[in-house]
Phi, psi and omega in degrees: 000132183286156182294336183276350184297139180299142181262146174284132175272343176233118183269128183285134174221162172250116183266137178289123181234002184303120178074001181266153180277135172238121184262136176235121179258115180148155186236007186245208184300318182297318180294320180296318180301315180291324179297318179295321180295308182290334178296346176282354180251177179264022175290159175263112184281140175230110182258124183251107183204117178293319179235100179266139179286159186307318182296321179290320178298322179295319178298316181299315181294318184292324186259352182070027182292146178289120183241120174262101183271071184214162175300141184298138174215143184304329183297339181289348180271351186308133174082357180282147176264345176211149177229138173244122173268105189226040185274340186080355179254114188301316183297317180293318179299321178296319181295316179299316181298317180295318180296316181298317181297318181298326180273359179074028180251128177300141185230146172235124177254118187299129179061018176229074187304330182292341180263359189269134167275333179214161179244144178273134182277165162283133193244128169258113188254111170232057189314132008277003177274132177224139174240122183250132182243121181238150175232019182057032177082358186282326186215073179304324181292320177299316180301319180293323178296316179295321179302315180300318181295314182292321180303319181292331183284334189261130180298141175300340182276001184298321180298304177303325180293318178294321177298318177297319179301316181299323182290339181258357188300313181299316180298315181299320181292328178287317189274331187248134177295149177301149177107220189302317184297317181290320180296319180296319178302311183292324177298315179293327179297311186279348181236350186258216187302318179300317181295320181292322179294319178297319179302324180275003178079014182258079188290328179291325176292324178298319178299311181297320180296326179292318178299315178301317181296319179294319182292317188286323183050033175242159182302152180299149175290156179294162179213133181246127173252118175273106193247131174279121181275356182080186189279353179145316181293127187295333181275007171263004174290142179285160179298321180295318179301317181296317180299316181294323176298322180291339182260350190286141171278326184225137175243114179258113190232151175283160181294331183285347178283120184297150179304323182297330177282316178301322183291351177284353176282175177304141183298327184266008178289144175284135181246124182239105177283133178231030197291160175254102179209141183301137176082359180251148172291123181236157176267147174288164180299323179296322179293322179295316178303314182296321179298315181297319179297316181298315180296321178298318180293334178281359179082018183277148169269117189240137167252118174266102190266118184241144177298142177068232178248136184299334187265002178245103181052035183248005179058023180296329181303317181292320181291319179296320180297317180296319181291320177299314181298327182272357179070032182255133183293139177211164173217163179242130179244113184296155176230168177286118182280154188304326181299320181289323179293318180297318179297319180295321179299330181260000187051045190256120177284114183291330170239143185218124185304129179082354182241304181215128181239010178218162185226148177232131170254128180211158172263349181078355184286352181266020180270358189290333183287178180285324183268147179288137174292160183302327184295330179294322177294322178297321179301319182291331180271009171111001179290152171276131183248125176253119182257116178275153179052047197271349187293314186288335182257006185303314183297317181297315180299311182300312183299312183292323181290320179295316179301326182277353174117002176282135185299134177300342180273002179301136185291146181224138174234136182232133176231130169261136180058052180309139176081344183270161182297330182266022180295154175229135184243140178225149178223159179173212180236173179303325180294333180278344191300322181303336180298340180298325189300327183267006182278084180293343181283351178264094185260343180276173177299135183246133179242132181240130179240129186235138175148165183295333179295336182297332180299341179275004182283169176263113183259015183295329184252021181238158180260149177288133175298327185297331182302319180291322183296321185275324187271345178088169188293335187300322183266355189295322184295316181297319186286344187261008188289317185284150181266000000 
């Protein structure tokens, strides 16, 4: 560390409080906030308040906390390992702080940093794991924001997993030599089968998996997570998807997954693009299946990152079958599918009471035969239809639905690049839909939603499809620039 680096004025420590008294002087909101914070520990709370407010009294009754309903006196601090001056009365807080110091007890005076021996952190609690965030009293709001971010990153199962680890620590130290073997065991424990079983709430399975891991003393088996990357916006990724990306050795991703989402993985993870995009070298589905099996056999933790949701037009079925046949562990993590992102961009209710109570997801590519597919019949009976990869088949979809009896006036909403800042929205009717096919300016993924429920959408930020149909291609590029 360089000599010029800023120094901490408050050094973070974890103080043992099990069975020890912690005194809080005050009867209002500030005292309740500190009581709730310390109540997350196994300390014995002592609240000193002659007049406690109803919320604090309710907390005391609910938790069985020791309440001294008397005028404050220094003798009430005796035996405490920490004191909080939380009365909201400056003179009383100063007196409490002075008394605590005289008795040699560390004190924190709420909102009075100059009186504090220590500061309370924003706490991420996964007992016995705790992460404390401090700003030396300078930015409580910043500390809470950071707490929220870290909280989202950590699995709720981390606490039980750490408790399980503690129960095996002695055994691991006896059976495994210090160094690489022991380090590998713990790495496999926290990222392999025990961690996955704990994540699923199966603690007895986590225990058995740990015993197996200790006995085998071989590297963990590979694991493939088929993860939905969502429609494009990185903050629509699920918390579980983000955690798995942070743990992955290898990220196998489609071309439609934006770089910003792939970059949310570990910096040292290997990234393998296998995308389907015009003009790019792509792998066949059979090659992708073989790659996933090979990586699994090498013991790698893999995230197979797919646009939208893996189970909606994502070929996950073929990949799961290949992994099952090869005996490789896998899981599926849902993602926000493009239809939901497009609906959100339009504030469009996909189901609407009294109008539409069912939904259809389709690519429209099954319209080529003589008979209408079942989804077309559902559309005619009032279902909302979401057409994926919809620009090239738009004319065919519109023609066949009108021919089958759906009114040409049925409302239609179209989104290019759903969820992204550069999205473009268009609205119109089924009769306007064929104009999409000639829109060479729409190069991003296009989602089309058809049905009477679409009429309930917000069209304030969208362009009419009909404008392009009437004005011709020459003006279309200019009119479509704004999102």
